PDB file of C-alpha atoms and ligand atoms in Angstrom:
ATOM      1  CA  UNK Q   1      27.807 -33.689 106.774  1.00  0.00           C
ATOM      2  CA  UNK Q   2      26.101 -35.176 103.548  1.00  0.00           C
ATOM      3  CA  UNK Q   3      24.908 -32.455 101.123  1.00  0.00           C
ATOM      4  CA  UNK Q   4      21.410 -32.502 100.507  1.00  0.00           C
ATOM      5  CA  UNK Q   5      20.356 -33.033  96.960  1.00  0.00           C
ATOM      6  CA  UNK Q   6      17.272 -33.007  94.802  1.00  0.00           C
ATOM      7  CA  UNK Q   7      16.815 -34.246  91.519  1.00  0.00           C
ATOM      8  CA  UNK Q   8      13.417 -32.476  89.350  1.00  0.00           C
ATOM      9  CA  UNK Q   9      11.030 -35.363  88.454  1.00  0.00           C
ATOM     10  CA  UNK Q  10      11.015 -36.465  85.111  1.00  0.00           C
ATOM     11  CA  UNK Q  11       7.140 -37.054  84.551  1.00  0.00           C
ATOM     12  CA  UNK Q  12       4.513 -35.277  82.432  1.00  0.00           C
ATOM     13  CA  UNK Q  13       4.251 -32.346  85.098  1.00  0.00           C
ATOM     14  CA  UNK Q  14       1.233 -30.082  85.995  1.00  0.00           C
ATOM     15  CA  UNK Q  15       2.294 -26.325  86.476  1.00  0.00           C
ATOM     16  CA  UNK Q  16       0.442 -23.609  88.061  1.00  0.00           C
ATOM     17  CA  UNK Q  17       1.274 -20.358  87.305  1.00  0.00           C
ATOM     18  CA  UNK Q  18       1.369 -16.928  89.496  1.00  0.00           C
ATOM     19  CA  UNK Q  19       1.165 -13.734  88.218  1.00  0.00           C
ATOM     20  CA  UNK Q  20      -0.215 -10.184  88.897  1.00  0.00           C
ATOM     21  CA  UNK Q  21       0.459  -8.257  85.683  1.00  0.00           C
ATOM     22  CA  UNK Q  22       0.716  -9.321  81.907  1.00  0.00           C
ATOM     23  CA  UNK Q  23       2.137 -12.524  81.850  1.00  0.00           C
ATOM     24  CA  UNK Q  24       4.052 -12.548  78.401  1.00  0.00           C
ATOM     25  CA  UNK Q  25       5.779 -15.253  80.244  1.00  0.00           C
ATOM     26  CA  UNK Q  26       4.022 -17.221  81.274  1.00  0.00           C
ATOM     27  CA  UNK Q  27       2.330 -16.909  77.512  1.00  0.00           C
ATOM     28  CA  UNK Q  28       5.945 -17.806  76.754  1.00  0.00           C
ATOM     29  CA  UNK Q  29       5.568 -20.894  78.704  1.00  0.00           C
ATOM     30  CA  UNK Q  30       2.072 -22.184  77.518  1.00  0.00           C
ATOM     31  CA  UNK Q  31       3.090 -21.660  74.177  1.00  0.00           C
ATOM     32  CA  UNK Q  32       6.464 -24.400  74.445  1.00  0.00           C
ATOM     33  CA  UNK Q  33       3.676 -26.391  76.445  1.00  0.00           C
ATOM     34  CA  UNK Q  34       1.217 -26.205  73.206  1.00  0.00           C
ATOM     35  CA  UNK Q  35       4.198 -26.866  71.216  1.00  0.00           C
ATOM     36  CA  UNK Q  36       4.829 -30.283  72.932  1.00  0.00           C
ATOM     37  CA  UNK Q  37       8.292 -28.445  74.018  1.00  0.00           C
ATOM     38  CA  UNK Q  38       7.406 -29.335  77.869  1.00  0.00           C
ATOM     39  CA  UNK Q  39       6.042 -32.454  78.815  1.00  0.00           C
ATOM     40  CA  UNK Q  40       3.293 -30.831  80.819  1.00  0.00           C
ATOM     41  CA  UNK Q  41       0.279 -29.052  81.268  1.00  0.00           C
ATOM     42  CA  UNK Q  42      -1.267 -25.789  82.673  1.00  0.00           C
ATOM     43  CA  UNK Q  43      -3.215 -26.992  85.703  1.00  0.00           C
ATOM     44  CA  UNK Q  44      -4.136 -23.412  86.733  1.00  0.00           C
ATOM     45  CA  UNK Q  45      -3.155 -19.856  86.442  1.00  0.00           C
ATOM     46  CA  UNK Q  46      -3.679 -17.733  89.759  1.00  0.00           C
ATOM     47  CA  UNK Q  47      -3.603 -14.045  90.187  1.00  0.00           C
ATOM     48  CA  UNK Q  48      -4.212 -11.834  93.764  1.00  0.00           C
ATOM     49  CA  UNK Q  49      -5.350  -9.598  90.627  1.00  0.00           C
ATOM     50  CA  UNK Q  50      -8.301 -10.141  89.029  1.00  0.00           C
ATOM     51  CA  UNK Q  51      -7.809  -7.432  86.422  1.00  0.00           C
ATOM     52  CA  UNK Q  52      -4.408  -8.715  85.114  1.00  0.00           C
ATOM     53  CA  UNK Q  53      -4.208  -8.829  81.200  1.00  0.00           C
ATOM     54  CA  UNK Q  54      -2.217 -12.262  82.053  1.00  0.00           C
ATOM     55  CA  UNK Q  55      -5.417 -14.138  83.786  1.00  0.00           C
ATOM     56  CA  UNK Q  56      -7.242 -12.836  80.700  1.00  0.00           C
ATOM     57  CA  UNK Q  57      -4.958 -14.310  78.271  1.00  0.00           C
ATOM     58  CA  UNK Q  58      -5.056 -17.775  80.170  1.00  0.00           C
ATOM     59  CA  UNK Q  59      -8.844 -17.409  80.270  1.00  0.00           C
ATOM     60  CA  UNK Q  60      -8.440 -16.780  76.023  1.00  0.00           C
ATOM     61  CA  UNK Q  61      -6.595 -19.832  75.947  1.00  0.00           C
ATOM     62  CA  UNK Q  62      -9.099 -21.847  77.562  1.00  0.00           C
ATOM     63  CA  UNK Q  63      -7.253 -22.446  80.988  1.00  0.00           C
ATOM     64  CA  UNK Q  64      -8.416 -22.493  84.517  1.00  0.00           C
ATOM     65  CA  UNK Q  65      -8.089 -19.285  85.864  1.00  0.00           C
ATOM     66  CA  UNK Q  66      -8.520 -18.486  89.796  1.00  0.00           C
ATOM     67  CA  UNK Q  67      -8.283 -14.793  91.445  1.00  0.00           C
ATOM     68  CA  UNK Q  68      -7.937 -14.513  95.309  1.00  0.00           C
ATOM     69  CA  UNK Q  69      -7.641 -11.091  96.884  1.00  0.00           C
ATOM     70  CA  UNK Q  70      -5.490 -11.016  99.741  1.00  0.00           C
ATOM     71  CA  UNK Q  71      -7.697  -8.478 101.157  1.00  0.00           C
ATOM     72  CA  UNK Q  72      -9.845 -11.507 102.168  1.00  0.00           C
ATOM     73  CA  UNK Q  73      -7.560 -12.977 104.134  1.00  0.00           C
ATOM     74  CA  UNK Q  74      -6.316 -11.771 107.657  1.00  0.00           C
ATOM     75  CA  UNK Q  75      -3.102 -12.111 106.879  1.00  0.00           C
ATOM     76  CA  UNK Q  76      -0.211 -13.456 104.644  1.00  0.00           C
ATOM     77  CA  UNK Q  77       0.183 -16.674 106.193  1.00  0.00           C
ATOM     78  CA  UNK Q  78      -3.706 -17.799 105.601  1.00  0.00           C
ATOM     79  CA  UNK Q  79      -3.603 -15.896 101.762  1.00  0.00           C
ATOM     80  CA  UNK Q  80      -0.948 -18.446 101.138  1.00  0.00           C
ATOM     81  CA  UNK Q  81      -2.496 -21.617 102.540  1.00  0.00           C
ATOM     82  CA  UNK Q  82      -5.460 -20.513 100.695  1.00  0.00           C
ATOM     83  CA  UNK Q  83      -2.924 -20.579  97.401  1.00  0.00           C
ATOM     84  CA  UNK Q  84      -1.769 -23.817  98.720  1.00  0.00           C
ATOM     85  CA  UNK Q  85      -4.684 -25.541  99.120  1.00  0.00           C
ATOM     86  CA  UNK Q  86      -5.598 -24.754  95.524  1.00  0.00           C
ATOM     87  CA  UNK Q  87      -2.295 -26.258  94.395  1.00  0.00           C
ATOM     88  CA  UNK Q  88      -2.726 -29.277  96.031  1.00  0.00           C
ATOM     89  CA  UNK Q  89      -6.048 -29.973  95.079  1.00  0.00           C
ATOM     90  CA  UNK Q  90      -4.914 -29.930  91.969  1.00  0.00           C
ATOM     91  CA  UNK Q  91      -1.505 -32.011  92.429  1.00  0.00           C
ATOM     92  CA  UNK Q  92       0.509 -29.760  91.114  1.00  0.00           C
ATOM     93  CA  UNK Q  93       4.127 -30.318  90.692  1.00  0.00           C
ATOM     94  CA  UNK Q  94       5.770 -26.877  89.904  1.00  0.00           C
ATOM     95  CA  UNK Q  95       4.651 -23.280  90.591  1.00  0.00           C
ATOM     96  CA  UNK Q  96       6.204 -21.056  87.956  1.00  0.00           C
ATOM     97  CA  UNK Q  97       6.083 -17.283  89.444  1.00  0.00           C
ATOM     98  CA  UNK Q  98       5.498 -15.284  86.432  1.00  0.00           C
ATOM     99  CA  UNK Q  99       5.875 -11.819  87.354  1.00  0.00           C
ATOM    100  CA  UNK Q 100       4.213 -12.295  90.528  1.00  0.00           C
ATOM    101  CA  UNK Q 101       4.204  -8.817  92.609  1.00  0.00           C
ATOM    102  CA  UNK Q 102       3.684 -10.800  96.012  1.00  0.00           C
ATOM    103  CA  UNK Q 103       6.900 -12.388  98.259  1.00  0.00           C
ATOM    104  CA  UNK Q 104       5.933 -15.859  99.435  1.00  0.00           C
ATOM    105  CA  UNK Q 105       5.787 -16.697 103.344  1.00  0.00           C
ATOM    106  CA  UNK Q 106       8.745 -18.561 104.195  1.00  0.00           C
ATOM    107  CA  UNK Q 107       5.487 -21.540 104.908  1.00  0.00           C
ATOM    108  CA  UNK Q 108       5.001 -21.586 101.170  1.00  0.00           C
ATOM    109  CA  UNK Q 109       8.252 -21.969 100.178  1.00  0.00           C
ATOM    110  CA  UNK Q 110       8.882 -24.572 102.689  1.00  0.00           C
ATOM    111  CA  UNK Q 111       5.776 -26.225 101.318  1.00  0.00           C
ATOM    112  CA  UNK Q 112       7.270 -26.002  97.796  1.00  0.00           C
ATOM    113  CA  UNK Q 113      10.420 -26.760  98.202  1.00  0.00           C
ATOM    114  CA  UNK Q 114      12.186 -27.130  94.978  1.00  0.00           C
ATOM    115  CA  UNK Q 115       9.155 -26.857  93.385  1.00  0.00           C
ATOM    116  CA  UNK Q 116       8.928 -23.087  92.689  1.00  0.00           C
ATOM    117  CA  UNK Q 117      10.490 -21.054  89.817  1.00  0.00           C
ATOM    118  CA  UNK Q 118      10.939 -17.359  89.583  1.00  0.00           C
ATOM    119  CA  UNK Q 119      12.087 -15.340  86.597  1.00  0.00           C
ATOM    120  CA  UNK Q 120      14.060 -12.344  87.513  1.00  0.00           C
ATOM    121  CA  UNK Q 121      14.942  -9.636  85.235  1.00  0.00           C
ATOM    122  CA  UNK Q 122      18.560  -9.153  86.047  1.00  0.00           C
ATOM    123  CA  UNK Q 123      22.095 -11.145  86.759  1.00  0.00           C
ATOM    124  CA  UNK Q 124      21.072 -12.453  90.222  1.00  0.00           C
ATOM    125  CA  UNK Q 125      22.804 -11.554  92.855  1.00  0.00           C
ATOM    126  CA  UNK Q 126      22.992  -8.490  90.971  1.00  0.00           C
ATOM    127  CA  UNK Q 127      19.899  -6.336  91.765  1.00  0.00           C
ATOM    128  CA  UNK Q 128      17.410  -8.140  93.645  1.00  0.00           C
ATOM    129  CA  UNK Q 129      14.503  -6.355  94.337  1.00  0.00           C
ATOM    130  CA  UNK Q 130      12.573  -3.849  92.470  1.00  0.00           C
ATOM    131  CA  UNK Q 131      12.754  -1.602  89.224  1.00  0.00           C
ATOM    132  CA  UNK Q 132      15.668  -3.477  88.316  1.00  0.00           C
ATOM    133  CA  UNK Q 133      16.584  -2.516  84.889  1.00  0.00           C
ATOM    134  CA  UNK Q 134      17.024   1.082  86.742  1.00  0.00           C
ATOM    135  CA  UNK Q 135      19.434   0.082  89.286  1.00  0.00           C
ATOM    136  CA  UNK Q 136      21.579  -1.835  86.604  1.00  0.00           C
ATOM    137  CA  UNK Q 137      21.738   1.529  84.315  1.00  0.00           C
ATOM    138  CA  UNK Q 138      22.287   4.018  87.531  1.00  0.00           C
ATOM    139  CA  UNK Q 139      25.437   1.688  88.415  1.00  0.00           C
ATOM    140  CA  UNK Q 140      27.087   1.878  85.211  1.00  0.00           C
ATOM    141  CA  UNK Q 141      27.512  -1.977  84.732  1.00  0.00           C
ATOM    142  CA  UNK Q 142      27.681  -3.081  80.945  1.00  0.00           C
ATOM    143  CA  UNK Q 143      25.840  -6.444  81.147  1.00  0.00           C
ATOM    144  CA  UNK Q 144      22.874  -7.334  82.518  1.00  0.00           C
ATOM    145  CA  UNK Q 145      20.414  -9.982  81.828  1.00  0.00           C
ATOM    146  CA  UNK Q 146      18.151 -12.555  83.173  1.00  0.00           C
ATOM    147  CA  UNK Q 147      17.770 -15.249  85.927  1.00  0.00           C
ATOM    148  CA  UNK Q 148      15.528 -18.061  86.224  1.00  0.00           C
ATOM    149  CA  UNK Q 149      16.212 -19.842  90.166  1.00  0.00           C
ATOM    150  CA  UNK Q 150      14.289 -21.747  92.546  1.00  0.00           C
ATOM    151  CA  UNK Q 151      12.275 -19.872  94.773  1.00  0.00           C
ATOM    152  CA  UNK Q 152      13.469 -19.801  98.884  1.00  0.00           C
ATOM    153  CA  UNK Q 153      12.295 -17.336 101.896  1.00  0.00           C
ATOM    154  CA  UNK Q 154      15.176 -15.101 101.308  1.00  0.00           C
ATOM    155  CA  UNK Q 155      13.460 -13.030  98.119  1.00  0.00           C
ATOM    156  CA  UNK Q 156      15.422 -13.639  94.407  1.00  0.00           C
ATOM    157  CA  UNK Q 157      18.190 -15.639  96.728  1.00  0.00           C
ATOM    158  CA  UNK Q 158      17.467 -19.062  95.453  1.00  0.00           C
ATOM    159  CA  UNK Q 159      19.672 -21.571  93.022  1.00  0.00           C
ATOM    160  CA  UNK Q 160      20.078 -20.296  90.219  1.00  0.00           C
ATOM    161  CA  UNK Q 161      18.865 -22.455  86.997  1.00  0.00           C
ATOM    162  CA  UNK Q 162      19.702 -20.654  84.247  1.00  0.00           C
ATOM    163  CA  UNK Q 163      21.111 -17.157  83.040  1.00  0.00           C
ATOM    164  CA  UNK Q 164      21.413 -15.431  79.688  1.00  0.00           C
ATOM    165  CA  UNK Q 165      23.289 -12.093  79.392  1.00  0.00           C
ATOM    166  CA  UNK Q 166      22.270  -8.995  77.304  1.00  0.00           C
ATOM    167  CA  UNK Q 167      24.653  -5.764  76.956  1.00  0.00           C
ATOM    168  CA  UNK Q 168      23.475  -2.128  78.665  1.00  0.00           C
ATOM    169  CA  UNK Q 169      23.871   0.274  75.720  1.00  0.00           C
ATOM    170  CA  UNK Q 170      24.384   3.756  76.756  1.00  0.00           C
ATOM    171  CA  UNK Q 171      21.516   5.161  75.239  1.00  0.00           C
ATOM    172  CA  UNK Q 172      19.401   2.836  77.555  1.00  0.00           C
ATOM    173  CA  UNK Q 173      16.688   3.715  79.412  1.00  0.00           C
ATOM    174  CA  UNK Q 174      14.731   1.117  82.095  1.00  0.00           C
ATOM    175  CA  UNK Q 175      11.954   0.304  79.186  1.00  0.00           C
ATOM    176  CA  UNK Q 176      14.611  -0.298  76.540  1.00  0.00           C
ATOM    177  CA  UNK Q 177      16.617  -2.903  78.548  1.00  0.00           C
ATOM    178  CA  UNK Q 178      13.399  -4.344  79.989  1.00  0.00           C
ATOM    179  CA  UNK Q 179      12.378  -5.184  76.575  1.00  0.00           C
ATOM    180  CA  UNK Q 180      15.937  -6.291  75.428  1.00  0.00           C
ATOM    181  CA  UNK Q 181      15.969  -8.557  78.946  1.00  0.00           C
ATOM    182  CA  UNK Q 182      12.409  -9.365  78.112  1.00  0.00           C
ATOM    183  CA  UNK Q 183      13.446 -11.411  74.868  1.00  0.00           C
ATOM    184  CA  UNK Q 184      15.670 -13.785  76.733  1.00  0.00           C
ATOM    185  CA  UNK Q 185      13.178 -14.182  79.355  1.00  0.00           C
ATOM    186  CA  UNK Q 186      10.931 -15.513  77.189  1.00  0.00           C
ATOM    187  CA  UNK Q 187      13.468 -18.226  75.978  1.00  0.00           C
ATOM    188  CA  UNK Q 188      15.158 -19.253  79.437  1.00  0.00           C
ATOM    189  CA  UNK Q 189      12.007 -19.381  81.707  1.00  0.00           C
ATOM    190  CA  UNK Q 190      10.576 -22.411  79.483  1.00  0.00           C
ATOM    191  CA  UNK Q 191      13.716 -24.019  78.982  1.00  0.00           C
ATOM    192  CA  UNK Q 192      14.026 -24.288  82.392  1.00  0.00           C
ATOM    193  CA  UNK Q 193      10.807 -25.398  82.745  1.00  0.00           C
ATOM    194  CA  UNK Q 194      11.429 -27.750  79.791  1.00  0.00           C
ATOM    195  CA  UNK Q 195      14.819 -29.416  81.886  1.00  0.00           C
ATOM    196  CA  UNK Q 196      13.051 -29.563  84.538  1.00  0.00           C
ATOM    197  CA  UNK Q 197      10.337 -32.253  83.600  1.00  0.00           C
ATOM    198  CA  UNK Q 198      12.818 -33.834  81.262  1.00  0.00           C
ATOM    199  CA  UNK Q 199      14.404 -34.661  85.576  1.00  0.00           C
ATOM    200  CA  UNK Q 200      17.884 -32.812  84.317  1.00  0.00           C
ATOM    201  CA  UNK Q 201      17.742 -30.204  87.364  1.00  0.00           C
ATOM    202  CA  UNK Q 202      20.124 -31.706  90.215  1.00  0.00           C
ATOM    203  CA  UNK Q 203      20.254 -29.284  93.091  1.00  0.00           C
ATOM    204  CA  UNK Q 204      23.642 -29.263  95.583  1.00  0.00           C
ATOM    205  CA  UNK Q 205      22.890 -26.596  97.991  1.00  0.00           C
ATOM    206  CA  UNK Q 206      22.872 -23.525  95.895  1.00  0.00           C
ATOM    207  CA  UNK Q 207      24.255 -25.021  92.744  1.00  0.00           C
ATOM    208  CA  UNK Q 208      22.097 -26.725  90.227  1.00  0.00           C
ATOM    209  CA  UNK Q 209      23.862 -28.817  87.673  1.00  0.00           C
ATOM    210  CA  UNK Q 210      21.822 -29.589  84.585  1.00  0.00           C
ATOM    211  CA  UNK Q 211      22.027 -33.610  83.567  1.00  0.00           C
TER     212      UNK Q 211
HETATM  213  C1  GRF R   1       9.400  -9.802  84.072  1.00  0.00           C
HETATM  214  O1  GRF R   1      10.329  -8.807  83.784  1.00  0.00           O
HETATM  215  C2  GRF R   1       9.959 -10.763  85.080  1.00  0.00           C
HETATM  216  O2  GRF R   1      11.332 -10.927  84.971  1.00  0.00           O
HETATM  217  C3  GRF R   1       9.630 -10.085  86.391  1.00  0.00           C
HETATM  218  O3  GRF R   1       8.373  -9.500  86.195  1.00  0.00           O
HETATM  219  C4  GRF R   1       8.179  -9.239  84.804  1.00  0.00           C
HETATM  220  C5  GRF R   1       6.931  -9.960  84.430  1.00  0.00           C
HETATM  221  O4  GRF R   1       6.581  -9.733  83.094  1.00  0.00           O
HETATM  222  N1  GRF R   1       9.641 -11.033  87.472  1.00  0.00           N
HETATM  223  P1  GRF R   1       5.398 -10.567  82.451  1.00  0.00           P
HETATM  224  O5  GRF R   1       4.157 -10.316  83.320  1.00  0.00           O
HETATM  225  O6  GRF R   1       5.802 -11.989  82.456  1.00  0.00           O
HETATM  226  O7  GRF R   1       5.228  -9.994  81.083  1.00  0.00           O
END
């Protein structure tokens, strides 16, 4: 059987970004877009929050900003078309999840297909899930770090794009790795972004081999 493979799009790309809380990255993102270091632009920054600080900041930054509450909707399946719709509409090419507190239906991500990013804040498959930073201190391990991976049904399962590692010091509590993590999030998530409009993301199966 013949391995299916994608190859990212090299192309001056339009992103729209998810997020429910403060967004430092995707502020991490727009700013290596306003630095010319991704050939794209910021078609639209969504929240299912209208109060998050990160839809502020976009709004600051004079870009187009769209809240939908999910308590609208009658379910998950029609929130997410909804979310669809919107993208399409607006042709966009890549959905960067930037802290985005909702899982996707398995329709969006089938919609999507290698076309959705997620930043995680620990060495996937290492602690998916929730209050991450936690988990990796409770079990003792001595590195943790960062993942940036395309996004599939199965939650923080997809290829993984690209890592960086940062020590657990003993001394560390969830807020001081978070904000040790935090700094390498901020330099992966728009590098992958970056390699992936440059078209250097080739996707076997669950490896993705950068060109
Ligand atoms: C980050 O730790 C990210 O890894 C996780 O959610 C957090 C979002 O932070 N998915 P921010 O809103 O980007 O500042």
């Amino acid at each position: 059987m013949s391995e299916e493979v994608f190859h990212s799009p090299k192309k001056h790309g339009r992103i729209m970004v998810l997020l429910s809380g403060r967004g430092s990255n995707f502020m991490a993102i727009a700013d290596a877009v306003s630095a010319g270091k991704i050939d794209a632009e910021i078609a639209l920054v969504f929240s299912n929050k209208e109060a998050a600080p990160g839809l502020a900041a976009a709004r600051d930054r004079g870009l187009q900003t769209l809240a939908l509450s999910p308590k609208d909707y009658p379910d998950k399946v029609s929130y997410d078309q909804a979310i669809i719709r919107e993208a399409e509409s607006r042709n966009i090419d890549l959905i960067c999840l930037a802290g985005y507190m909702k899982v996707l239906t398995t329709e969006f991500c089938s919609a999507y297909q290698n076309r959705i990013l997620n930043i995680h804040p620990a060495l996937l498959p290492s602690f998916p899930g929730l209050h991450v930073q936690q988990q990796a201190i409770d079990w003792g391990v001595r590195f943790s770090g960062c993942t940036v991976h395309f996004v599939s049904a199965e939650v923080d399962m997809g290829a993984i794009v690209l890592q960086a590692v940062v020590p657990v010091l003993q001394d560390d509590t969830a807020d001081s790795l978070a904000e040790r993590i935090l700094v390498e999030e901020h330099k992966i998530y728009p590098e992958a972004v970056r390699l992936y409009f440059e078209g250097r993301l080739e996707v076997r199966g669950r490896r993705v081999f950068i060109l």
